[in-house]
Amino acid sequence: IDTTTSDLAPTIGTPVAALPQICDELQIQDKDEVWEVGCGDARVISYCARKFPRARFVGVENGIIANIKARLKTHRQKNVKIIFADIRNCNPEKATKMYLYLLPKTLNLITDSIPKKCRVISLEFPIARAARPRVVAVKESAKFANKLFIHQF
């Protein structure tokens, strides 16, 4: 059992039904570099990369099994790169957009590494050390993930 990230991120992935809304809220453009920190199986960036083939996508995952799943899912997507790294030590300096589904304490740990002018969508938990976010209800809501917090850094 791969438990290396269980204290950093929810153990349940982003609901598949929420992917279109998350992708829309990210407001991705061709010039963007979109990061999913703690990407799990990379379902969000894989979905978005299919919709925006000219944008670049980076997934960061340090769980061995999840990282392998992410690489298998995205291996044909030339605009996706999966990094095996601890999310507390990643450096998304080129990110223009980010998607995060992390526990509050992890969000606080990575806040300082989020670049200025980066649009950040966080599922279920707001980034406490950031300016007040816009809150949007997830249209295809699950019991465990029903809010998107939209931050502009």
mmCIF file of C-alpha atoms in Angstrom:
data_model
loop_
_atom_site.group_PDB
_atom_site.id
_atom_site.type_symbol
_atom_site.label_atom_id
_atom_site.label_comp_id
_atom_site.label_asym_id
_atom_site.label_seq_id
_atom_site.Cartn_x
_atom_site.Cartn_y
_atom_site.Cartn_z
ATOM 1 C CA ILE A 1 0.000 0.000 0.000
ATOM 2 C CA ASP A 2 1.301 3.403 -1.002
ATOM 3 C CA THR A 3 0.776 5.717 1.966
ATOM 4 C CA THR A 4 3.520 8.288 1.382
ATOM 5 C CA THR A 5 1.083 11.142 0.736
ATOM 6 C CA SER A 6 -1.792 10.239 3.058
ATOM 7 C CA ASP A 7 -0.932 13.017 5.503
ATOM 8 C CA LEU A 8 -0.619 15.657 2.756
ATOM 9 C CA ALA A 9 -3.632 15.130 0.513
ATOM 10 C CA PRO A 10 -7.077 13.532 0.661
ATOM 11 C CA THR A 11 -6.969 9.827 -0.105
ATOM 12 C CA ILE A 12 -9.902 10.169 -2.519
ATOM 13 C CA GLY A 13 -9.206 11.753 -5.897
ATOM 14 C CA THR A 14 -10.985 14.664 -7.522
ATOM 15 C CA PRO A 15 -14.485 13.608 -8.620
ATOM 16 C CA VAL A 16 -14.500 12.915 -12.368
ATOM 17 C CA ALA A 17 -17.827 14.734 -12.756
ATOM 18 C CA ALA A 18 -16.142 17.962 -11.561
ATOM 19 C CA LEU A 19 -13.388 17.932 -14.225
ATOM 20 C CA PRO A 20 -15.190 20.093 -16.835
ATOM 21 C CA GLN A 21 -15.973 22.792 -14.270
ATOM 22 C CA ILE A 22 -12.444 22.763 -12.845
ATOM 23 C CA CYS A 23 -11.015 23.056 -16.341
ATOM 24 C CA ASP A 24 -13.344 25.991 -17.110
ATOM 25 C CA GLU A 25 -12.506 27.776 -13.851
ATOM 26 C CA LEU A 26 -8.767 27.496 -14.527
ATOM 27 C CA GLN A 27 -9.304 29.687 -17.634
ATOM 28 C CA ILE A 28 -6.468 27.959 -19.501
ATOM 29 C CA GLN A 29 -4.895 29.637 -22.517
ATOM 30 C CA ASP A 30 -2.342 28.308 -25.016
ATOM 31 C CA LYS A 31 0.557 30.117 -23.315
ATOM 32 C CA ASP A 32 -0.172 28.727 -19.841
ATOM 33 C CA GLU A 33 1.833 26.303 -17.749
ATOM 34 C CA VAL A 34 -0.650 24.507 -15.499
ATOM 35 C CA TRP A 35 0.557 22.624 -12.423
ATOM 36 C CA GLU A 36 -1.284 20.031 -10.400
ATOM 37 C CA VAL A 37 0.641 19.593 -7.172
ATOM 38 C CA GLY A 38 -0.204 16.268 -5.564
ATOM 39 C CA CYS A 39 -1.626 15.071 -8.878
ATOM 40 C CA GLY A 40 -2.419 11.490 -7.879
ATOM 41 C CA ASP A 41 -3.405 9.714 -11.086
ATOM 42 C CA ALA A 42 -3.249 13.021 -13.020
ATOM 43 C CA ARG A 43 -6.936 13.016 -13.887
ATOM 44 C CA VAL A 44 -7.245 16.810 -13.794
ATOM 45 C CA ILE A 45 -4.209 17.717 -15.901
ATOM 46 C CA SER A 46 -4.844 14.827 -18.283
ATOM 47 C CA TYR A 47 -8.403 16.064 -18.878
ATOM 48 C CA CYS A 48 -7.284 19.688 -19.294
ATOM 49 C CA ALA A 49 -4.349 18.731 -21.542
ATOM 50 C CA ARG A 50 -6.740 17.063 -23.984
ATOM 51 C CA LYS A 51 -8.837 20.247 -24.100
ATOM 52 C CA PHE A 52 -5.830 22.574 -24.430
ATOM 53 C CA PRO A 53 -3.114 20.789 -26.442
ATOM 54 C CA ARG A 54 -0.965 23.926 -26.813
ATOM 55 C CA ALA A 55 -0.708 24.657 -23.089
ATOM 56 C CA ARG A 56 1.890 22.889 -20.924
ATOM 57 C CA PHE A 57 0.951 20.766 -17.908
ATOM 58 C CA VAL A 58 3.045 19.542 -14.988
ATOM 59 C CA GLY A 59 1.927 17.023 -12.387
ATOM 60 C CA VAL A 60 3.853 16.534 -9.143
ATOM 61 C CA GLU A 61 3.389 13.306 -7.188
ATOM 62 C CA ASN A 62 5.603 11.511 -4.671
ATOM 63 C CA GLY A 63 3.451 8.437 -4.148
ATOM 64 C CA ILE A 64 5.117 5.666 -6.124
ATOM 65 C CA ILE A 65 1.950 3.922 -7.262
ATOM 66 C CA ALA A 66 0.100 7.168 -8.001
ATOM 67 C CA ASN A 67 3.114 8.504 -9.925
ATOM 68 C CA ILE A 68 3.227 5.372 -12.091
ATOM 69 C CA LYS A 69 -0.533 5.642 -12.736
ATOM 70 C CA ALA A 70 -0.113 9.302 -13.704
ATOM 71 C CA ARG A 71 2.718 8.496 -16.115
ATOM 72 C CA LEU A 72 0.721 5.669 -17.706
ATOM 73 C CA LYS A 73 -2.363 7.864 -18.074
ATOM 74 C CA THR A 74 -0.441 10.730 -19.717
ATOM 75 C CA HIS A 75 2.334 8.953 -21.629
ATOM 76 C CA ARG A 76 0.839 9.872 -25.020
ATOM 77 C CA GLN A 77 0.141 13.474 -24.066
ATOM 78 C CA LYS A 78 3.188 15.407 -25.278
ATOM 79 C CA ASN A 79 2.134 18.511 -23.366
ATOM 80 C CA VAL A 80 2.151 16.745 -19.971
ATOM 81 C CA LYS A 81 5.137 16.126 -17.719
ATOM 82 C CA ILE A 82 4.884 14.107 -14.493
ATOM 83 C CA ILE A 83 7.506 14.780 -11.828
ATOM 84 C CA PHE A 84 8.351 12.420 -8.981
ATOM 85 C CA ALA A 85 8.930 14.868 -6.129
ATOM 86 C CA ASP A 86 7.814 15.760 -2.649
ATOM 87 C CA ILE A 87 5.168 18.451 -3.007
ATOM 88 C CA ARG A 88 6.732 20.355 -0.103
ATOM 89 C CA ASN A 89 9.895 20.836 -2.144
ATOM 90 C CA CYS A 90 8.581 21.412 -5.664
ATOM 91 C CA ASN A 91 9.196 24.738 -7.356
ATOM 92 C CA PRO A 92 6.343 25.796 -9.643
ATOM 93 C CA GLU A 93 8.044 29.079 -10.569
ATOM 94 C CA LYS A 94 6.767 28.969 -14.181
ATOM 95 C CA ALA A 95 3.187 28.062 -13.253
ATOM 96 C CA THR A 96 0.538 30.465 -14.474
ATOM 97 C CA LYS A 97 -2.334 28.275 -13.236
ATOM 98 C CA MET A 98 -2.485 25.636 -10.496
ATOM 99 C CA TYR A 99 -4.991 23.060 -9.346
ATOM 100 C CA LEU A 100 -4.707 21.769 -5.788
ATOM 101 C CA TYR A 101 -6.641 19.165 -3.850
ATOM 102 C CA LEU A 102 -4.536 19.096 -0.709
ATOM 103 C CA LEU A 103 -5.190 19.146 3.014
ATOM 104 C CA PRO A 104 -5.143 22.586 4.697
ATOM 105 C CA LYS A 105 -1.768 22.074 6.416
ATOM 106 C CA THR A 106 -0.199 21.160 3.050
ATOM 107 C CA LEU A 107 -1.750 24.171 1.342
ATOM 108 C CA ASN A 108 -0.106 26.342 4.003
ATOM 109 C CA LEU A 109 3.261 24.647 3.417
ATOM 110 C CA ILE A 110 3.319 25.391 -0.310
ATOM 111 C CA THR A 111 1.742 28.867 -0.317
ATOM 112 C CA ASP A 112 5.105 30.643 -0.444
ATOM 113 C CA SER A 113 6.127 28.746 -3.592
ATOM 114 C CA ILE A 114 3.080 29.879 -5.608
ATOM 115 C CA PRO A 115 4.191 32.439 -8.201
ATOM 116 C CA LYS A 116 2.766 35.954 -8.353
ATOM 117 C CA LYS A 117 -0.115 36.384 -10.819
ATOM 118 C CA CYS A 118 -0.885 32.660 -10.650
ATOM 119 C CA ARG A 119 -4.546 31.600 -10.690
ATOM 120 C CA VAL A 120 -5.064 28.780 -8.175
ATOM 121 C CA ILE A 121 -8.101 26.534 -7.908
ATOM 122 C CA SER A 122 -8.273 24.569 -4.674
ATOM 123 C CA LEU A 123 -10.897 21.885 -4.186
ATOM 124 C CA GLU A 124 -12.648 21.690 -0.816
ATOM 125 C CA PHE A 125 -10.094 23.673 1.222
ATOM 126 C CA PRO A 126 -9.113 27.356 0.934
ATOM 127 C CA ILE A 127 -5.526 28.529 1.187
ATOM 128 C CA ALA A 128 -5.572 30.187 4.596
ATOM 129 C CA ARG A 129 -2.518 32.391 4.029
ATOM 130 C CA ALA A 130 -3.828 33.820 0.751
ATOM 131 C CA ALA A 131 -6.197 36.672 0.010
ATOM 132 C CA ARG A 132 -9.882 35.911 0.325
ATOM 133 C CA PRO A 133 -10.898 33.533 -2.481
ATOM 134 C CA ARG A 134 -13.983 33.453 -4.630
ATOM 135 C CA VAL A 135 -16.006 30.370 -3.660
ATOM 136 C CA VAL A 136 -17.920 28.400 -6.268
ATOM 137 C CA ALA A 137 -20.153 25.397 -5.687
ATOM 138 C CA VAL A 138 -19.164 22.289 -7.613
ATOM 139 C CA LYS A 139 -22.074 21.690 -9.999
ATOM 140 C CA GLU A 140 -21.658 17.924 -10.080
ATOM 141 C CA SER A 141 -21.040 17.759 -6.352
ATOM 142 C CA ALA A 142 -19.957 14.770 -4.365
ATOM 143 C CA LYS A 143 -20.429 14.601 -0.595
ATOM 144 C CA PHE A 144 -16.732 15.108 0.025
ATOM 145 C CA ALA A 145 -15.803 17.762 -2.545
ATOM 146 C CA ASN A 146 -18.383 20.433 -3.145
ATOM 147 C CA LYS A 147 -16.516 23.769 -3.203
ATOM 148 C CA LEU A 148 -13.897 25.331 -5.434
ATOM 149 C CA PHE A 149 -11.807 28.120 -3.931
ATOM 150 C CA ILE A 150 -10.465 30.421 -6.626
ATOM 151 C CA HIS A 151 -7.396 32.383 -5.587
ATOM 152 C CA GLN A 152 -5.510 35.002 -7.566
ATOM 153 C CA PHE A 153 -1.953 35.513 -6.346
#
